[in-house]
Amino acid sequence: MLEIKRHPTDPQPAVLHINSCTRPSRKTSPIAAGQFRVALRDTETCNYCRPEDKPNDATD
């Protein structure tokens, strides 16, 4: 899942999480496997749940 930015100029980046992560502090959005691969390349990942190590748990 993707923790989205509040608005385009938000200084905090979007963050990628696995579906069961309890650390998102903003609204999250489910993503597909293809979107996950692109987001993994271009987005920060959660240091707690480490979605890059569990790609099947991060998509719907």
PDB file of N, CA and C in Angstrom:
ATOM      1  N   MET A   1       0.839  -1.169   0.000  1.00  0.00           N
ATOM      2  CA  MET A   1       0.000   0.000   0.000  1.00  0.00           C
ATOM      3  C   MET A   1       0.886   1.234   0.000  1.00  0.00           C
ATOM      4  N   LEU A   2       0.338   2.308  -0.444  1.00  0.00           N
ATOM      5  CA  LEU A   2       1.089   3.545  -0.574  1.00  0.00           C
ATOM      6  C   LEU A   2       0.526   4.588   0.372  1.00  0.00           C
ATOM      7  N   GLU A   3       1.372   5.137   1.217  1.00  0.00           N
ATOM      8  CA  GLU A   3       0.990   6.248   2.098  1.00  0.00           C
ATOM      9  C   GLU A   3       1.158   7.509   1.260  1.00  0.00           C
ATOM     10  N   ILE A   4       0.054   8.122   0.925  1.00  0.00           N
ATOM     11  CA  ILE A   4       0.087   9.224  -0.026  1.00  0.00           C
ATOM     12  C   ILE A   4       0.438  10.560   0.631  1.00  0.00           C
ATOM     13  N   LYS A   5       0.889  11.497  -0.204  1.00  0.00           N
ATOM     14  CA  LYS A   5       1.158  12.853   0.273  1.00  0.00           C
ATOM     15  C   LYS A   5      -0.171  13.564   0.479  1.00  0.00           C
ATOM     16  N   ARG A   6      -0.223  14.483   1.410  1.00  0.00           N
ATOM     17  CA  ARG A   6      -1.471  15.230   1.664  1.00  0.00           C
ATOM     18  C   ARG A   6      -1.808  16.154   0.502  1.00  0.00           C
ATOM     19  N   HIS A   7      -0.792  16.748  -0.091  1.00  0.00           N
ATOM     20  CA  HIS A   7      -0.961  17.609  -1.257  1.00  0.00           C
ATOM     21  C   HIS A   7       0.372  17.631  -2.006  1.00  0.00           C
ATOM     22  N   PRO A   8       0.389  18.051  -3.264  1.00  0.00           N
ATOM     23  CA  PRO A   8       1.609  17.966  -4.074  1.00  0.00           C
ATOM     24  C   PRO A   8       2.823  18.681  -3.488  1.00  0.00           C
ATOM     25  N   THR A   9       2.617  19.715  -2.691  1.00  0.00           N
ATOM     26  CA  THR A   9       3.758  20.444  -2.136  1.00  0.00           C
ATOM     27  C   THR A   9       4.127  19.979  -0.730  1.00  0.00           C
ATOM     28  N   ASP A  10       3.496  18.916  -0.259  1.00  0.00           N
ATOM     29  CA  ASP A  10       3.800  18.358   1.066  1.00  0.00           C
ATOM     30  C   ASP A  10       5.281  17.979   1.119  1.00  0.00           C
ATOM     31  N   PRO A  11       6.023  18.450   2.120  1.00  0.00           N
ATOM     32  CA  PRO A  11       7.456  18.143   2.187  1.00  0.00           C
ATOM     33  C   PRO A  11       7.758  16.687   2.520  1.00  0.00           C
ATOM     34  N   GLN A  12       6.797  15.970   3.126  1.00  0.00           N
ATOM     35  CA  GLN A  12       7.015  14.555   3.423  1.00  0.00           C
ATOM     36  C   GLN A  12       6.731  13.732   2.174  1.00  0.00           C
ATOM     37  N   PRO A  13       7.626  12.816   1.810  1.00  0.00           N
ATOM     38  CA  PRO A  13       7.425  12.024   0.592  1.00  0.00           C
ATOM     39  C   PRO A  13       6.354  10.955   0.785  1.00  0.00           C
ATOM     40  N   ALA A  14       5.858  10.436  -0.315  1.00  0.00           N
ATOM     41  CA  ALA A  14       4.988   9.259  -0.257  1.00  0.00           C
ATOM     42  C   ALA A  14       5.845   8.096   0.234  1.00  0.00           C
ATOM     43  N   VAL A  15       5.237   7.157   0.958  1.00  0.00           N
ATOM     44  CA  VAL A  15       5.983   6.037   1.544  1.00  0.00           C
ATOM     45  C   VAL A  15       5.264   4.729   1.216  1.00  0.00           C
ATOM     46  N   LEU A  16       6.026   3.729   0.830  1.00  0.00           N
ATOM     47  CA  LEU A  16       5.497   2.413   0.498  1.00  0.00           C
ATOM     48  C   LEU A  16       5.513   1.507   1.729  1.00  0.00           C
ATOM     49  N   HIS A  17       4.402   0.775   1.977  1.00  0.00           N
ATOM     50  CA  HIS A  17       4.249  -0.113   3.130  1.00  0.00           C
ATOM     51  C   HIS A  17       3.683  -1.456   2.679  1.00  0.00           C
ATOM     52  N   ILE A  18       3.806  -2.489   3.538  1.00  0.00           N
ATOM     53  CA  ILE A  18       3.047  -3.713   3.308  1.00  0.00           C
ATOM     54  C   ILE A  18       1.647  -3.488   3.868  1.00  0.00           C
ATOM     55  N   ASN A  19       0.686  -4.331   3.469  1.00  0.00           N
ATOM     56  CA  ASN A  19      -0.715  -4.124   3.859  1.00  0.00           C
ATOM     57  C   ASN A  19      -0.945  -4.162   5.364  1.00  0.00           C
ATOM     58  N   SER A  20      -0.172  -4.948   6.099  1.00  0.00           N
ATOM     59  CA  SER A  20      -0.401  -5.090   7.538  1.00  0.00           C
ATOM     60  C   SER A  20       0.429  -4.133   8.396  1.00  0.00           C
ATOM     61  N   CYS A  21       1.149  -3.214   7.782  1.00  0.00           N
ATOM     62  CA  CYS A  21       1.992  -2.281   8.539  1.00  0.00           C
ATOM     63  C   CYS A  21       1.129  -1.358   9.405  1.00  0.00           C
ATOM     64  N   THR A  22       1.587  -1.128  10.618  1.00  0.00           N
ATOM     65  CA  THR A  22       0.855  -0.259  11.548  1.00  0.00           C
ATOM     66  C   THR A  22       1.490   1.127  11.670  1.00  0.00           C
ATOM     67  N   ARG A  23       2.486   1.423  10.870  1.00  0.00           N
ATOM     68  CA  ARG A  23       3.227   2.680  11.000  1.00  0.00           C
ATOM     69  C   ARG A  23       2.791   3.839  10.106  1.00  0.00           C
ATOM     70  N   PRO A  24       1.912   3.676   9.119  1.00  0.00           N
ATOM     71  CA  PRO A  24       1.549   4.848   8.316  1.00  0.00           C
ATOM     72  C   PRO A  24       0.943   5.944   9.189  1.00  0.00           C
ATOM     73  N   SER A  25       1.341   7.163   8.940  1.00  0.00           N
ATOM     74  CA  SER A  25       0.806   8.288   9.704  1.00  0.00           C
ATOM     75  C   SER A  25      -0.177   9.119   8.880  1.00  0.00           C
ATOM     76  N   ARG A  26      -0.292   8.798   7.597  1.00  0.00           N
ATOM     77  CA  ARG A  26      -1.234   9.499   6.720  1.00  0.00           C
ATOM     78  C   ARG A  26      -2.127   8.473   6.035  1.00  0.00           C
ATOM     79  N   LYS A  27      -3.065   8.941   5.249  1.00  0.00           N
ATOM     80  CA  LYS A  27      -3.978   8.070   4.518  1.00  0.00           C
ATOM     81  C   LYS A  27      -3.185   7.146   3.590  1.00  0.00           C
ATOM     82  N   THR A  28      -3.635   5.891   3.477  1.00  0.00           N
ATOM     83  CA  THR A  28      -2.984   4.934   2.577  1.00  0.00           C
ATOM     84  C   THR A  28      -3.936   4.541   1.456  1.00  0.00           C
ATOM     85  N   SER A  29      -3.349   4.033   0.389  1.00  0.00           N
ATOM     86  CA  SER A  29      -4.110   3.632  -0.775  1.00  0.00           C
ATOM     87  C   SER A  29      -3.591   2.287  -1.262  1.00  0.00           C
ATOM     88  N   PRO A  30      -4.480   1.331  -1.581  1.00  0.00           N
ATOM     89  CA  PRO A  30      -4.005   0.056  -2.118  1.00  0.00           C
ATOM     90  C   PRO A  30      -3.432   0.254  -3.522  1.00  0.00           C
ATOM     91  N   ILE A  31      -2.465  -0.580  -3.889  1.00  0.00           N
ATOM     92  CA  ILE A  31      -1.860  -0.479  -5.217  1.00  0.00           C
ATOM     93  C   ILE A  31      -1.744  -1.871  -5.831  1.00  0.00           C
ATOM     94  N   ALA A  32      -1.678  -1.910  -7.153  1.00  0.00           N
ATOM     95  CA  ALA A  32      -1.528  -3.162  -7.900  1.00  0.00           C
ATOM     96  C   ALA A  32      -0.049  -3.539  -7.983  1.00  0.00           C
ATOM     97  N   ALA A  33       0.230  -4.756  -8.402  1.00  0.00           N
ATOM     98  CA  ALA A  33       1.609  -5.254  -8.475  1.00  0.00           C
ATOM     99  C   ALA A  33       2.484  -4.396  -9.397  1.00  0.00           C
ATOM    100  N   GLY A  34       1.966  -3.985 -10.543  1.00  0.00           N
ATOM    101  CA  GLY A  34       2.729  -3.138 -11.463  1.00  0.00           C
ATOM    102  C   GLY A  34       3.045  -1.779 -10.858  1.00  0.00           C
ATOM    103  N   GLN A  35       2.071  -1.217 -10.163  1.00  0.00           N
ATOM    104  CA  GLN A  35       2.288   0.065  -9.491  1.00  0.00           C
ATOM    105  C   GLN A  35       3.318  -0.088  -8.378  1.00  0.00           C
ATOM    106  N   PHE A  36       3.304  -1.224  -7.697  1.00  0.00           N
ATOM    107  CA  PHE A  36       4.270  -1.470  -6.632  1.00  0.00           C
ATOM    108  C   PHE A  36       5.695  -1.459  -7.178  1.00  0.00           C
ATOM    109  N   ARG A  37       5.911  -2.118  -8.311  1.00  0.00           N
ATOM    110  CA  ARG A  37       7.263  -2.166  -8.895  1.00  0.00           C
ATOM    111  C   ARG A  37       7.762  -0.770  -9.260  1.00  0.00           C
ATOM    112  N   VAL A  38       6.889   0.054  -9.812  1.00  0.00           N
ATOM    113  CA  VAL A  38       7.266   1.427 -10.154  1.00  0.00           C
ATOM    114  C   VAL A  38       7.503   2.236  -8.880  1.00  0.00           C
ATOM    115  N   ALA A  39       6.611   2.096  -7.910  1.00  0.00           N
ATOM    116  CA  ALA A  39       6.740   2.844  -6.656  1.00  0.00           C
ATOM    117  C   ALA A  39       8.003   2.438  -5.898  1.00  0.00           C
ATOM    118  N   LEU A  40       8.352   1.175  -5.958  1.00  0.00           N
ATOM    119  CA  LEU A  40       9.551   0.701  -5.270  1.00  0.00           C
ATOM    120  C   LEU A  40      10.803   1.381  -5.821  1.00  0.00           C
ATOM    121  N   ARG A  41      10.775   1.665  -7.091  1.00  0.00           N
ATOM    122  CA  ARG A  41      11.910   2.322  -7.740  1.00  0.00           C
ATOM    123  C   ARG A  41      11.947   3.825  -7.432  1.00  0.00           C
ATOM    124  N   ASP A  42      10.762   4.442  -7.307  1.00  0.00           N
ATOM    125  CA  ASP A  42      10.674   5.903  -7.243  1.00  0.00           C
ATOM    126  C   ASP A  42      10.196   6.467  -5.908  1.00  0.00           C
ATOM    127  N   THR A  43       9.931   5.628  -4.910  1.00  0.00           N
ATOM    128  CA  THR A  43       9.319   6.071  -3.662  1.00  0.00           C
ATOM    129  C   THR A  43      10.109   5.558  -2.473  1.00  0.00           C
ATOM    130  N   GLU A  44      10.069   6.283  -1.385  1.00  0.00           N
ATOM    131  CA  GLU A  44      10.700   5.803  -0.155  1.00  0.00           C
ATOM    132  C   GLU A  44       9.938   4.607   0.380  1.00  0.00           C
ATOM    133  N   THR A  45      10.643   3.726   1.084  1.00  0.00           N
ATOM    134  CA  THR A  45       9.995   2.567   1.703  1.00  0.00           C
ATOM    135  C   THR A  45      10.017   2.707   3.217  1.00  0.00           C
ATOM    136  N   CYS A  46       9.054   2.079   3.862  1.00  0.00           N
ATOM    137  CA  CYS A  46       8.954   2.111   5.313  1.00  0.00           C
ATOM    138  C   CYS A  46      10.124   1.339   5.926  1.00  0.00           C
ATOM    139  N   ASN A  47      10.810   1.947   6.860  1.00  0.00           N
ATOM    140  CA  ASN A  47      11.931   1.273   7.524  1.00  0.00           C
ATOM    141  C   ASN A  47      11.461   0.203   8.499  1.00  0.00           C
ATOM    142  N   TYR A  48      10.202   0.253   8.891  1.00  0.00           N
ATOM    143  CA  TYR A  48       9.659  -0.701   9.853  1.00  0.00           C
ATOM    144  C   TYR A  48       9.228  -2.009   9.165  1.00  0.00           C
ATOM    145  N   CYS A  49       8.407  -1.898   8.113  1.00  0.00           N
ATOM    146  CA  CYS A  49       7.860  -3.106   7.490  1.00  0.00           C
ATOM    147  C   CYS A  49       8.667  -3.607   6.290  1.00  0.00           C
ATOM    148  N   ARG A  50       9.551  -2.803   5.730  1.00  0.00           N
ATOM    149  CA  ARG A  50      10.454  -3.204   4.648  1.00  0.00           C
ATOM    150  C   ARG A  50       9.728  -3.868   3.465  1.00  0.00           C
ATOM    151  N   PRO A  51       8.866  -3.152   2.740  1.00  0.00           N
ATOM    152  CA  PRO A  51       8.091  -3.770   1.651  1.00  0.00           C
ATOM    153  C   PRO A  51       8.943  -4.306   0.505  1.00  0.00           C
ATOM    154  N   GLU A  52      10.160  -3.808   0.349  1.00  0.00           N
ATOM    155  CA  GLU A  52      11.008  -4.321  -0.726  1.00  0.00           C
ATOM    156  C   GLU A  52      11.378  -5.786  -0.497  1.00  0.00           C
ATOM    157  N   ASP A  53      11.292  -6.245   0.751  1.00  0.00           N
ATOM    158  CA  ASP A  53      11.583  -7.641   1.080  1.00  0.00           C
ATOM    159  C   ASP A  53      10.347  -8.531   1.005  1.00  0.00           C
ATOM    160  N   LYS A  54       9.129  -7.927   0.926  1.00  0.00           N
ATOM    161  CA  LYS A  54       7.875  -8.689   0.937  1.00  0.00           C
ATOM    162  C   LYS A  54       6.906  -8.145  -0.111  1.00  0.00           C
ATOM    163  N   PRO A  55       7.250  -8.206  -1.378  1.00  0.00           N
ATOM    164  CA  PRO A  55       6.398  -7.572  -2.408  1.00  0.00           C
ATOM    165  C   PRO A  55       4.985  -8.148  -2.482  1.00  0.00           C
ATOM    166  N   ASN A  56       4.788  -9.417  -2.154  1.00  0.00           N
ATOM    167  CA  ASN A  56       3.446 -10.008  -2.214  1.00  0.00           C
ATOM    168  C   ASN A  56       2.532  -9.490  -1.122  1.00  0.00           C
ATOM    169  N   ASP A  57       3.093  -8.944  -0.059  1.00  0.00           N
ATOM    170  CA  ASP A  57       2.294  -8.406   1.051  1.00  0.00           C
ATOM    171  C   ASP A  57       1.979  -6.927   0.864  1.00  0.00           C
ATOM    172  N   ALA A  58       2.483  -6.322  -0.192  1.00  0.00           N
ATOM    173  CA  ALA A  58       2.314  -4.889  -0.371  1.00  0.00           C
ATOM    174  C   ALA A  58       1.304  -4.528  -1.453  1.00  0.00           C
ATOM    175  N   THR A  59       0.754  -5.524  -2.122  1.00  0.00           N
ATOM    176  CA  THR A  59      -0.175  -5.257  -3.216  1.00  0.00           C
ATOM    177  C   THR A  59      -1.493  -5.976  -3.005  1.00  0.00           C
ATOM    178  N   ASP A  60      -2.508  -5.532  -3.730  1.00  0.00           N
ATOM    179  CA  ASP A  60      -3.825  -6.193  -3.685  1.00  0.00           C
ATOM    180  C   ASP A  60      -3.970  -7.123  -4.844  1.00  0.00           C
TER     181      ASP A  60
END
